[in-house]
CSV table of N, CA and C in Angstrom, one decimal:
chain,number,residue,atom,x,y,z
K,1335,MET,N,1.0,-1.4,0.1
K,1335,MET,CA,0.1,0.2,0.1
K,1335,MET,C,1.1,1.6,-0.2
K,1336,GLU,N,0.3,2.1,-0.7
K,1336,GLU,CA,1.4,3.8,-1.2
K,1336,GLU,C,0.3,4.6,-0.2
K,1337,ILE,N,0.6,5.3,0.1
K,1337,ILE,CA,-0.3,6.9,0.7
K,1337,ILE,C,0.8,7.8,0.3
K,1338,LEU,N,0.0,9.1,-0.3
K,1338,LEU,CA,0.1,10.1,-0.7
K,1338,LEU,C,-0.2,11.0,-0.3
K,1339,GLY,N,0.3,12.0,0.1
K,1339,GLY,CA,-0.8,13.7,0.3
K,1339,GLY,C,-0.5,14.5,-0.4
K,1340,LEU,N,-1.3,15.3,-1.2
K,1340,LEU,CA,-1.8,16.4,-1.8
K,1340,LEU,C,-2.3,17.6,-0.9
K,1341,SER,N,-1.7,18.7,-1.0
K,1341,SER,CA,-1.7,19.4,-0.1
K,1341,SER,C,-2.1,20.7,-0.8
K,1342,PHE,N,-3.4,21.4,-1.3
K,1342,PHE,CA,-3.2,22.7,-1.9
K,1342,PHE,C,-3.6,23.7,-1.1
K,1343,GLU,N,-2.8,24.9,-0.8
K,1343,GLU,CA,-3.0,25.8,0.2
K,1343,GLU,C,-3.4,27.0,-0.1
K,1344,TYR,N,-3.6,28.0,1.1
K,1344,TYR,CA,-4.3,28.9,0.7
K,1344,TYR,C,-3.7,30.7,0.0
K,1345,THR,N,-2.5,30.6,0.4
K,1345,THR,CA,-1.6,31.9,-0.1
K,1345,THR,C,-1.1,32.0,-1.6
K,1346,GLY,N,-0.4,30.5,-1.5
K,1346,GLY,CA,0.1,31.0,-3.6
K,1346,GLY,C,1.5,31.0,-3.2
K,1347,ASP,N,2.1,31.6,-1.6
K,1347,ASP,CA,3.1,31.9,-1.4
K,1347,ASP,C,4.1,30.5,-1.1
K,1348,ALA,N,5.0,30.1,-2.4
K,1348,ALA,CA,5.1,28.3,-1.9
K,1348,ALA,C,6.4,28.3,-1.1
K,1349,LYS,N,6.8,29.4,-0.2
K,1349,LYS,CA,7.7,29.2,0.7
K,1349,LYS,C,6.9,28.6,2.0
K,1350,ARG,N,5.9,29.7,2.1
K,1350,ARG,CA,5.1,30.2,3.2
K,1350,ARG,C,4.3,28.5,3.3
K,1351,ASP,N,3.5,28.6,2.1
K,1351,ASP,CA,2.8,27.1,1.8
K,1351,ASP,C,3.5,25.7,2.2
K,1352,LEU,N,4.8,25.4,1.7
K,1352,LEU,CA,5.3,24.4,2.4
K,1352,LEU,C,5.5,24.4,3.7
K,1353,GLU,N,5.8,25.4,4.6
K,1353,GLU,CA,6.4,25.6,5.8
K,1353,GLU,C,4.7,24.7,6.7
K,1354,GLN,N,3.7,25.7,5.9
K,1354,GLN,CA,2.2,25.2,6.7
K,1354,GLN,C,2.2,23.3,6.1
K,1355,VAL,N,2.3,23.2,5.5
K,1355,VAL,CA,2.5,21.7,4.9
K,1355,VAL,C,3.5,21.0,6.2
K,1356,ARG,N,4.6,21.3,6.2
K,1356,ARG,CA,5.5,20.6,6.9
K,1356,ARG,C,5.1,20.8,8.4
K,1357,ILE,N,4.7,22.2,8.9
K,1357,ILE,CA,4.2,21.9,10.4
K,1357,ILE,C,2.7,21.3,10.4
K,1358,PHE,N,1.9,21.1,9.4
K,1358,PHE,CA,0.8,20.4,9.4
K,1358,PHE,C,0.9,18.6,9.9
K,1359,ALA,N,2.2,18.6,8.7
K,1359,ALA,CA,2.5,17.0,8.8
K,1359,ALA,C,3.4,16.7,10.2
K,1360,LYS,N,4.2,17.6,10.9
K,1360,LYS,CA,4.8,17.5,12.2
K,1360,LYS,C,4.1,17.1,13.1
K,1361,LYS,N,2.5,18.0,13.4
K,1361,LYS,CA,2.2,17.7,14.1
K,1361,LYS,C,1.0,16.9,13.9
K,1362,HIS,N,0.8,16.1,12.8
K,1362,HIS,CA,-0.3,14.8,13.3
K,1362,HIS,C,0.8,13.6,12.5
K,1363,GLY,N,2.1,13.8,12.9
K,1363,GLY,CA,2.8,12.3,13.0
K,1363,GLY,C,2.7,11.8,11.8
K,1364,ILE,N,2.2,12.8,10.9
K,1364,ILE,CA,2.4,12.0,9.5
K,1364,ILE,C,3.8,11.5,8.7
K,1365,SER,N,3.7,10.4,8.2
K,1365,SER,CA,5.2,10.0,7.6
K,1365,SER,C,5.9,9.7,6.3
K,1366,TYR,N,4.2,9.9,5.6
K,1366,TYR,CA,3.8,9.4,4.5
K,1366,TYR,C,4.6,10.8,3.5
K,1367,VAL,N,4.4,11.0,2.4
K,1367,VAL,CA,5.1,12.2,1.5
K,1367,VAL,C,3.6,12.7,1.5
K,1368,VAL,N,3.6,14.4,1.3
K,1368,VAL,CA,3.0,15.4,1.1
K,1368,VAL,C,3.4,16.1,0.4
K,1369,LEU,N,2.6,16.5,-0.8
K,1369,LEU,CA,3.8,17.6,-1.5
K,1369,LEU,C,2.3,18.4,-2.2
K,1370,LEU,N,3.0,19.6,-2.0
K,1370,LEU,CA,2.5,20.8,-2.3
K,1370,LEU,C,2.0,20.6,-3.6
K,1371,ALA,N,0.9,20.5,-3.6
K,1371,ALA,CA,0.3,20.6,-5.5
K,1371,ALA,C,-0.4,21.7,-6.1
K,1372,GLY,N,-0.2,23.0,-5.3
K,1372,GLY,CA,-0.9,24.0,-5.9
K,1372,GLY,C,-1.7,24.8,-4.4
K,1373,THR,N,-2.6,25.7,-5.1
K,1373,THR,CA,-3.3,26.3,-4.4
K,1373,THR,C,-5.0,26.2,-4.3
K,1374,THR,N,-5.9,26.7,-3.6
K,1374,THR,CA,-6.9,26.3,-4.1
K,1374,THR,C,-8.1,27.4,-4.2
K,1375,GLU,N,-7.1,28.7,-5.3
K,1375,GLU,CA,-7.6,29.7,-5.4
K,1375,GLU,C,-8.0,29.1,-7.2
K,1376,ASN,N,-8.7,30.1,-8.2
K,1376,ASN,CA,-9.1,30.0,-9.3
K,1376,ASN,C,-9.2,28.3,-10.2
K,1377,ASP,N,-10.0,27.3,-9.4
K,1377,ASP,CA,-9.9,26.3,-9.9
K,1377,ASP,C,-9.0,24.8,-10.5
K,1378,GLU,N,-7.4,25.6,-8.7
K,1378,GLU,CA,-6.2,25.0,-9.4
K,1378,GLU,C,-6.4,23.8,-9.1
K,1379,VAL,N,-7.0,22.9,-7.8
K,1379,VAL,CA,-7.6,21.5,-8.0
K,1379,VAL,C,-8.5,21.3,-8.8
K,1380,LYS,N,-9.5,21.6,-9.6
K,1380,LYS,CA,-10.2,21.2,-10.6
K,1380,LYS,C,-9.2,20.6,-11.3
K,1381,GLN,N,-8.4,21.8,-11.7
K,1381,GLN,CA,-7.4,21.5,-13.3
K,1381,GLN,C,-6.7,20.6,-13.1
K,1382,LYS,N,-6.0,20.4,-11.9
K,1382,LYS,CA,-4.9,19.3,-11.2
K,1382,LYS,C,-5.3,17.9,-11.1
K,1383,LEU,N,-7.0,17.9,-10.5
K,1383,LEU,CA,-7.7,16.4,-10.8
K,1383,LEU,C,-8.7,16.4,-11.8
K,1384,PRO,N,-8.8,16.2,-12.9
K,1384,PRO,CA,-10.1,17.0,-13.4
K,1384,PRO,C,-11.1,15.6,-12.9
K,1385,PRO,N,-11.1,14.3,-12.6
K,1385,PRO,CA,-12.1,13.6,-12.6
K,1385,PRO,C,-12.7,13.7,-11.4
K,1386,LEU,N,-12.4,14.6,-10.3
K,1386,LEU,CA,-13.0,15.1,-9.2
K,1386,LEU,C,-13.8,16.1,-9.1
K,1387,VAL,N,-15.3,15.9,-9.4
K,1387,VAL,CA,-16.2,16.7,-9.8
K,1387,VAL,C,-16.2,17.4,-8.3
K,1388,ASN,N,-16.8,18.9,-8.2
K,1388,ASN,CA,-17.5,19.4,-7.6
K,1388,ASN,C,-16.5,19.0,-6.4
K,1389,LEU,N,-14.8,18.9,-6.1
K,1389,LEU,CA,-14.4,18.5,-4.8
K,1389,LEU,C,-14.5,20.4,-4.3
K,1390,ARG,N,-15.1,19.7,-2.7
K,1390,ARG,CA,-15.0,21.1,-2.4
K,1390,ARG,C,-14.5,20.8,-1.2
K,1391,ALA,N,-14.6,19.8,-0.6
K,1391,ALA,CA,-14.5,19.5,1.3
K,1391,ALA,C,-12.8,19.0,1.1
K,1392,PHE,N,-12.2,19.4,2.0
K,1392,PHE,CA,-11.1,19.3,3.0
K,1392,PHE,C,-10.9,18.4,3.9
K,1393,PRO,N,-10.0,17.2,4.2
K,1393,PRO,CA,-9.0,16.5,3.4
K,1393,PRO,C,-10.5,16.0,2.5
K,1394,THR,N,-10.1,15.1,1.0
K,1394,THR,CA,-10.5,14.4,0.3
K,1394,THR,C,-9.6,13.3,0.5
K,1395,THR,N,-10.1,11.7,0.6
K,1395,THR,CA,-9.2,10.9,0.4
K,1395,THR,C,-9.3,10.1,-0.6
K,1396,ILE,N,-8.7,9.5,-1.4
K,1396,ILE,CA,-9.0,8.8,-3.0
K,1396,ILE,C,-8.3,7.7,-2.7
K,1397,PHE,N,-9.4,6.8,-3.0
K,1397,PHE,CA,-9.1,5.2,-2.5
K,1397,PHE,C,-9.0,4.4,-3.8
K,1398,ILE,N,-7.5,4.0,-4.0
K,1398,ILE,CA,-7.6,3.9,-6.0
K,1398,ILE,C,-6.9,2.5,-5.6
K,1399,GLY,N,-7.7,1.0,-6.7
K,1399,GLY,CA,-7.4,-0.1,-5.8
K,1399,GLY,C,-5.8,-0.4,-6.9
K,1400,ARG,N,-5.5,-1.7,-6.8
K,1400,ARG,CA,-4.3,-2.3,-7.4
K,1400,ARG,C,-4.5,-1.8,-9.0
K,1401,ASP,N,-5.6,-2.1,-9.5
K,1401,ASP,CA,-5.9,-1.9,-11.6
K,1401,ASP,C,-5.8,0.0,-11.7
K,1402,GLY,N,-5.4,0.5,-10.5
K,1402,GLY,CA,-5.3,1.7,-10.4
K,1402,GLY,C,-6.8,3.1,-11.1
K,1403,VAL,N,-7.7,1.8,-10.9
K,1403,VAL,CA,-9.1,2.4,-11.1
K,1403,VAL,C,-9.7,2.9,-9.4
K,1404,VAL,N,-10.5,4.4,-9.9
K,1404,VAL,CA,-10.5,5.2,-8.3
K,1404,VAL,C,-11.6,4.2,-7.7
K,1405,LYS,N,-11.8,3.4,-6.6
K,1405,LYS,CA,-12.4,2.6,-5.7
K,1405,LYS,C,-13.6,3.3,-4.8
K,1406,LYS,N,-13.1,4.3,-4.2
K,1406,LYS,CA,-14.0,5.5,-3.2
K,1406,LYS,C,-13.3,6.7,-3.2
K,1407,ILE,N,-14.4,7.5,-2.8
K,1407,ILE,CA,-13.9,9.0,-2.4
K,1407,ILE,C,-14.3,9.1,-1.0
K,1408,HIS,N,-13.8,9.6,-0.6
K,1408,HIS,CA,-14.7,10.2,0.9
K,1408,HIS,C,-14.1,11.6,1.0
K,1409,ALA,N,-14.8,12.8,1.1
K,1409,ALA,CA,-14.9,13.9,1.5
K,1409,ALA,C,-15.2,14.2,2.9
K,1410,GLY,N,-14.2,15.3,3.7
K,1410,GLY,CA,-14.2,15.5,4.7
K,1410,GLY,C,-13.6,14.5,6.1
K,1411,PHE,N,-14.1,15.0,7.4
K,1411,PHE,CA,-13.7,14.3,8.4
K,1411,PHE,C,-14.2,14.4,9.3
K,1412,GLU,N,-14.4,13.1,9.9
K,1412,GLU,CA,-15.7,13.0,11.0
K,1412,GLU,C,-14.4,12.9,12.7
K,1413,GLY,N,-14.4,14.2,13.2
K,1413,GLY,CA,-13.1,13.7,14.1
K,1413,GLY,C,-13.9,13.0,15.4
K,1414,PRO,N,-12.8,12.9,16.3
K,1414,PRO,CA,-12.9,12.1,17.6
K,1414,PRO,C,-14.5,12.9,18.5
K,1415,ALA,N,-14.5,14.1,18.6
K,1415,ALA,CA,-15.8,14.8,19.0
K,1415,ALA,C,-17.0,14.5,18.7
K,1416,THR,N,-16.9,13.9,17.5
K,1416,THR,CA,-18.4,13.5,16.7
K,1416,THR,C,-18.9,12.0,17.5
K,1417,GLY,N,-18.1,11.9,17.9
K,1417,GLY,CA,-18.6,10.1,18.6
K,1417,GLY,C,-19.0,9.4,17.5
K,1418,ASP,N,-20.0,8.7,17.5
K,1418,ASP,CA,-20.7,7.7,17.0
K,1418,ASP,C,-20.1,7.8,15.4
K,1419,ARG,N,-20.2,9.2,14.5
K,1419,ARG,CA,-19.9,9.2,13.8
K,1419,ARG,C,-18.7,8.8,13.3
K,1420,PHE,N,-17.6,9.6,14.4
K,1420,PHE,CA,-16.5,9.5,14.2
K,1420,PHE,C,-16.0,7.4,14.1
K,1421,SER,N,-16.4,6.8,14.8
K,1421,SER,CA,-16.7,5.6,15.0
K,1421,SER,C,-17.2,4.6,13.5
K,1422,ARG,N,-18.0,5.3,13.3
K,1422,ARG,CA,-19.2,4.8,11.7
K,1422,ARG,C,-17.5,5.0,10.6
K,1423,LEU,N,-17.5,6.5,10.6
K,1423,LEU,CA,-16.6,6.4,9.4
K,1423,LEU,C,-14.8,5.5,9.7
K,1424,SER,N,-14.4,5.5,11.3
K,1424,SER,CA,-13.1,4.9,11.1
K,1424,SER,C,-13.3,3.5,10.5
K,1425,GLY,N,-14.9,2.6,10.7
K,1425,GLY,CA,-14.9,1.4,10.7
K,1425,GLY,C,-15.0,0.6,9.1
K,1426,GLU,N,-15.6,2.1,8.4
K,1426,GLU,CA,-15.8,2.1,7.2
K,1426,GLU,C,-14.5,1.9,6.3
K,1427,LEU,N,-13.5,2.8,7.2
K,1427,LEU,CA,-12.4,3.5,6.3
K,1427,LEU,C,-11.6,2.3,5.9
K,1428,GLU,N,-11.7,1.5,7.3
K,1428,GLU,CA,-10.3,0.8,8.0
K,1428,GLU,C,-11.1,-0.5,6.7
K,1429,LYS,N,-12.1,-0.7,6.7
K,1429,LYS,CA,-12.9,-1.5,5.6
K,1429,LYS,C,-12.4,-2.1,4.2
K,1430,THR,N,-12.9,-0.6,3.8
K,1430,THR,CA,-11.9,0.1,2.7
K,1430,THR,C,-10.6,-0.7,2.3
K,1431,VAL,N,-9.9,0.1,3.3
K,1431,VAL,CA,-7.7,-0.1,2.8
K,1431,VAL,C,-8.2,-1.7,3.4
K,1432,LYS,N,-8.8,-3.0,4.2
K,1432,LYS,CA,-8.6,-3.9,3.8
K,1432,LYS,C,-8.9,-4.3,2.7
K,1433,SER,N,-10.3,-4.2,1.8
K,1433,SER,CA,-10.4,-4.7,0.8
K,1433,SER,C,-9.8,-4.4,0.2
K,1434,LEU,N,-9.0,-3.1,-0.2
K,1434,LEU,CA,-7.9,-2.9,-1.2
K,1434,LEU,C,-6.9,-3.6,-1.0
K,1435,LEU,N,-6.0,-4.3,0.4
K,1435,LEU,CA,-5.1,-4.7,0.5
K,1435,LEU,C,-4.9,-6.5,-0.2
K,1436,LYS,N,-6.5,-6.8,0.2
K,1436,LYS,CA,-7.0,-8.2,-0.5
K,1436,LYS,C,-6.8,-7.9,-2.1
K,1437,GLY,N,-7.0,-6.8,-2.8
K,1437,GLY,CA,-6.9,-6.7,-4.2
K,1437,GLY,C,-8.3,-7.0,-4.9
K,1438,GLU,N,-9.5,-6.4,-3.9
K,1438,GLU,CA,-10.5,-6.6,-4.3
K,1438,GLU,C,-11.0,-5.2,-5.2
């Protein structure tokens, strides 16, 4: 399994945005590669990820199977403070990852 983060930041100042990505990754203990993919301005996300229609929620997670086909897209996040919604989402995402690891 490979994980790659794409970050779309607000300022457009590459140096500042890269620092924000670094701070976020450190704060959340992210050990996988996170790339600065661009900004949220002028439909840049849509230009860089055209198959994702109406992408307006961050984070958005795209699950891609071994065959290179998108299997699931999940937008947004339910944090621990949401109680049952967090537990349900965690279970659903875990189920998706296990299924993909099996090659399903």
